[in-house]
CSV table of N, CA and C in Angstrom, one decimal:
chain,number,residue,atom,x,y,z
A,1,LEU,N,107.2,74.7,94.7
A,1,LEU,CA,108.3,74.8,93.7
A,1,LEU,C,108.0,75.8,92.6
A,2,ARG,N,106.7,75.9,92.2
A,2,ARG,CA,106.3,76.8,91.2
A,2,ARG,C,106.4,78.3,91.7
A,3,LEU,N,106.1,78.5,93.0
A,3,LEU,CA,106.2,79.8,93.5
A,3,LEU,C,107.7,80.2,93.7
A,4,ARG,N,108.5,79.3,93.9
A,4,ARG,CA,109.9,79.6,94.0
A,4,ARG,C,110.4,80.0,92.6
A,5,ALA,N,110.0,79.4,91.6
A,5,ALA,CA,110.3,79.8,90.2
A,5,ALA,C,109.8,81.2,89.9
A,6,VAL,N,108.6,81.5,90.3
A,6,VAL,CA,108.1,82.8,90.1
A,6,VAL,C,108.9,83.8,90.8
A,7,ALA,N,109.3,83.6,92.0
A,7,ALA,CA,110.1,84.5,92.8
A,7,ALA,C,111.5,84.7,92.2
A,8,GLU,N,112.1,83.6,91.7
A,8,GLU,CA,113.4,83.7,91.1
A,8,GLU,C,113.4,84.4,89.8
A,9,ASN,N,112.3,84.4,89.1
A,9,ASN,CA,112.2,85.1,87.8
A,9,ASN,C,111.6,86.5,87.9
A,10,ASN,N,111.4,86.9,89.2
A,10,ASN,CA,110.8,88.3,89.4
A,10,ASN,C,109.5,88.5,88.7
A,11,ASP,N,108.6,87.5,88.7
A,11,ASP,CA,107.3,87.6,88.1
A,11,ASP,C,106.1,87.7,89.0
A,12,TRP,N,106.3,88.3,90.2
A,12,TRP,CA,105.3,88.3,91.2
A,12,TRP,C,104.1,89.1,90.7
A,13,GLU,N,104.2,90.3,90.1
A,13,GLU,CA,103.1,91.1,89.7
A,13,GLU,C,102.3,90.3,88.6
A,14,ASP,N,103.0,89.7,87.7
A,14,ASP,CA,102.2,89.0,86.6
A,14,ASP,C,101.5,87.7,87.2
A,15,TYR,N,102.2,87.1,88.1
A,15,TYR,CA,101.6,85.9,88.8
A,15,TYR,C,100.3,86.3,89.5
A,16,HIS,N,100.4,87.4,90.3
A,16,HIS,CA,99.2,87.7,91.1
A,16,HIS,C,98.1,88.3,90.2
A,17,ALA,N,98.4,88.9,89.1
A,17,ALA,CA,97.4,89.4,88.2
A,17,ALA,C,96.7,88.1,87.6
A,18,TYR,N,97.5,87.2,87.2
A,18,TYR,CA,96.9,85.9,86.6
A,18,TYR,C,96.1,85.2,87.7
A,19,ARG,N,96.6,85.1,88.9
A,19,ARG,CA,95.9,84.4,89.9
A,19,ARG,C,94.5,85.0,90.2
A,20,LYS,N,94.5,86.4,90.3
A,20,LYS,CA,93.3,87.1,90.6
A,20,LYS,C,92.3,86.9,89.4
A,21,LEU,N,92.8,86.9,88.2
A,21,LEU,CA,91.9,86.7,87.0
A,21,LEU,C,91.3,85.3,87.1
A,22,GLN,N,92.1,84.3,87.4
A,22,GLN,CA,91.6,82.9,87.4
A,22,GLN,C,90.6,82.8,88.6
A,23,ARG,N,90.8,83.4,89.7
A,23,ARG,CA,89.9,83.3,90.8
A,23,ARG,C,88.6,84.0,90.5
A,24,HIS,N,88.6,85.1,89.8
A,24,HIS,CA,87.4,85.8,89.5
A,24,HIS,C,86.6,85.0,88.5
A,25,GLU,N,87.3,84.4,87.5
A,25,GLU,CA,86.6,83.6,86.5
A,25,GLU,C,85.9,82.3,87.2
A,26,ARG,N,86.7,81.8,88.1
A,26,ARG,CA,86.2,80.6,88.8
A,26,ARG,C,84.9,80.9,89.7
A,27,LEU,N,85.0,82.1,90.4
A,27,LEU,CA,83.9,82.4,91.3
A,27,LEU,C,82.6,82.9,90.5
A,28,TYR,N,82.8,83.7,89.5
A,28,TYR,CA,81.7,84.4,88.8
A,28,TYR,C,81.4,83.9,87.4
A,29,ALA,N,82.2,83.0,86.9
A,29,ALA,CA,82.1,82.4,85.6
A,29,ALA,C,82.0,83.5,84.5
A,30,VAL,N,82.6,84.6,84.7
A,30,VAL,CA,82.8,85.6,83.6
A,30,VAL,C,84.2,86.3,83.8
A,31,ARG,N,84.7,86.7,82.6
A,31,ARG,CA,85.9,87.4,82.6
A,31,ARG,C,85.7,88.9,82.9
A,32,PRO,N,86.3,89.5,83.9
A,32,PRO,CA,86.1,90.9,84.2
A,32,PRO,C,86.5,91.8,83.1
A,33,ALA,N,85.8,92.9,82.9
A,33,ALA,CA,86.1,93.9,81.8
A,33,ALA,C,87.5,94.5,82.1
A,34,LYS,N,87.7,94.9,83.3
A,34,LYS,CA,89.0,95.6,83.7
A,34,LYS,C,89.2,95.3,85.2
A,35,ILE,N,90.5,94.9,85.5
A,35,ILE,CA,90.8,94.7,86.9
A,35,ILE,C,91.9,95.7,87.3
A,36,ASP,N,91.5,96.6,88.3
A,36,ASP,CA,92.5,97.5,88.8
A,36,ASP,C,92.8,97.1,90.2
A,37,THR,N,94.0,97.4,90.6
A,37,THR,CA,94.4,97.1,92.0
A,37,THR,C,93.7,98.1,92.9
A,38,VAL,N,93.6,97.8,94.1
A,38,VAL,CA,93.0,98.7,95.1
A,38,VAL,C,93.6,100.0,95.1
A,39,GLU,N,94.9,100.0,95.0
A,39,GLU,CA,95.6,101.3,95.0
A,39,GLU,C,95.2,102.2,93.8
A,40,MET,N,95.1,101.6,92.6
A,40,MET,CA,94.7,102.3,91.4
A,40,MET,C,93.3,102.8,91.5
A,41,GLN,N,92.4,102.0,92.1
A,41,GLN,CA,91.0,102.4,92.3
A,41,GLN,C,90.9,103.6,93.3
A,42,SER,N,91.7,103.6,94.3
A,42,SER,CA,91.7,104.7,95.3
A,42,SER,C,92.3,105.9,94.7
A,43,LEU,N,93.3,105.8,93.8
A,43,LEU,CA,93.8,107.0,93.2
A,43,LEU,C,92.9,107.6,92.1
A,44,ALA,N,92.1,106.7,91.5
A,44,ALA,CA,91.2,107.1,90.4
A,44,ALA,C,89.9,107.7,91.0
A,45,PHE,N,89.6,107.4,92.3
A,45,PHE,CA,88.4,107.9,92.9
A,45,PHE,C,88.4,109.4,93.2
A,46,GLN,N,87.4,110.0,92.7
A,46,GLN,CA,87.2,111.5,93.0
A,46,GLN,C,85.9,111.7,93.7
A,47,PRO,N,86.0,112.1,94.9
A,47,PRO,CA,84.7,112.3,95.6
A,47,PRO,C,83.9,113.5,95.0
A,48,PRO,N,82.6,113.4,95.1
A,48,PRO,CA,81.8,114.4,94.5
A,48,PRO,C,82.0,115.7,95.2
A,49,THR,N,82.0,116.8,94.5
A,49,THR,CA,82.2,118.1,95.1
A,49,THR,C,80.8,118.8,95.1
A,50,LEU,N,80.6,119.4,96.3
A,50,LEU,CA,79.3,120.1,96.4
A,50,LEU,C,79.6,121.6,96.5
A,51,ALA,N,78.8,122.3,95.7
A,51,ALA,CA,78.9,123.8,95.8
A,51,ALA,C,78.3,124.3,97.1
A,52,PRO,N,79.0,125.3,97.7
A,52,PRO,CA,78.4,125.8,98.9
A,52,PRO,C,77.1,126.5,98.6
A,53,VAL,N,76.2,126.3,99.6
A,53,VAL,CA,74.9,127.0,99.4
A,53,VAL,C,75.0,128.4,100.1
A,54,VAL,N,74.8,129.4,99.3
A,54,VAL,CA,74.9,130.7,99.9
A,54,VAL,C,73.6,131.4,99.6
A,55,GLU,N,72.9,131.8,100.7
A,55,GLU,CA,71.6,132.5,100.6
A,55,GLU,C,71.8,133.9,101.1
A,56,PRO,N,71.2,134.9,100.4
A,56,PRO,CA,71.3,136.2,101.0
A,56,PRO,C,70.4,136.3,102.3
A,57,LEU,N,70.8,137.1,103.2
A,57,LEU,CA,70.1,137.2,104.5
A,57,LEU,C,68.6,137.6,104.3
A,58,ALA,N,68.3,138.3,103.2
A,58,ALA,CA,66.9,138.8,103.0
A,58,ALA,C,66.0,137.6,102.7
A,59,SER,N,66.6,136.5,102.1
A,59,SER,CA,65.8,135.4,101.7
A,59,SER,C,65.6,134.4,102.9
A,60,ILE,N,66.3,134.5,104.0
A,60,ILE,CA,66.2,133.6,105.1
A,60,ILE,C,65.0,134.0,105.9
A,61,LYS,N,64.0,133.1,106.1
A,61,LYS,CA,62.8,133.3,106.9
A,61,LYS,C,63.1,132.9,108.3
A,62,PHE,N,62.9,133.8,109.2
A,62,PHE,CA,63.1,133.4,110.6
A,62,PHE,C,61.8,132.9,111.2
A,63,ASN,N,61.9,131.9,112.0
A,63,ASN,CA,60.7,131.3,112.6
A,63,ASN,C,60.5,132.0,113.9
A,64,ALA,N,59.3,132.5,114.2
A,64,ALA,CA,58.9,133.2,115.4
A,64,ALA,C,59.1,132.4,116.6
A,65,TYR,N,58.9,131.1,116.5
A,65,TYR,CA,59.1,130.2,117.7
A,65,TYR,C,60.5,130.1,118.1
A,66,LEU,N,61.5,130.1,117.2
A,66,LEU,CA,62.9,130.1,117.5
A,66,LEU,C,63.4,131.4,118.1
A,67,GLN,N,62.6,132.5,117.9
A,67,GLN,CA,63.0,133.8,118.5
A,67,GLN,C,62.5,134.0,119.9
A,68,MET,N,61.6,133.1,120.4
A,68,MET,CA,61.1,133.3,121.7
A,68,MET,C,62.1,132.9,122.7
A,69,PRO,N,62.1,133.6,123.9
A,69,PRO,CA,63.1,133.3,124.9
A,69,PRO,C,62.7,132.0,125.6
A,70,LEU,N,63.7,131.3,126.1
A,70,LEU,CA,63.4,130.0,126.8
A,70,LEU,C,62.9,130.3,128.2
A,71,ALA,N,61.9,129.4,128.6
A,71,ALA,CA,61.4,129.6,130.0
A,71,ALA,C,62.5,129.2,131.0
A,72,THR,N,62.5,129.9,132.0
A,72,THR,CA,63.5,129.6,133.0
A,72,THR,C,62.9,129.1,134.3
């Protein structure tokens, strides 16, 4: 009956935020600092960017073993 009242009042988002907060407090006995939805966490995630490694050809040392022809 309570869920029907939530649905009739269009309070689904508030209800689920409250339910998640109560579950977190029950499981971990602490109130979380900030709760974001999975969607918001994925939008906020920025993967680390790596700069390409560019070496001049003169600095590359060739291994003499790699230059040997393969035995046939």
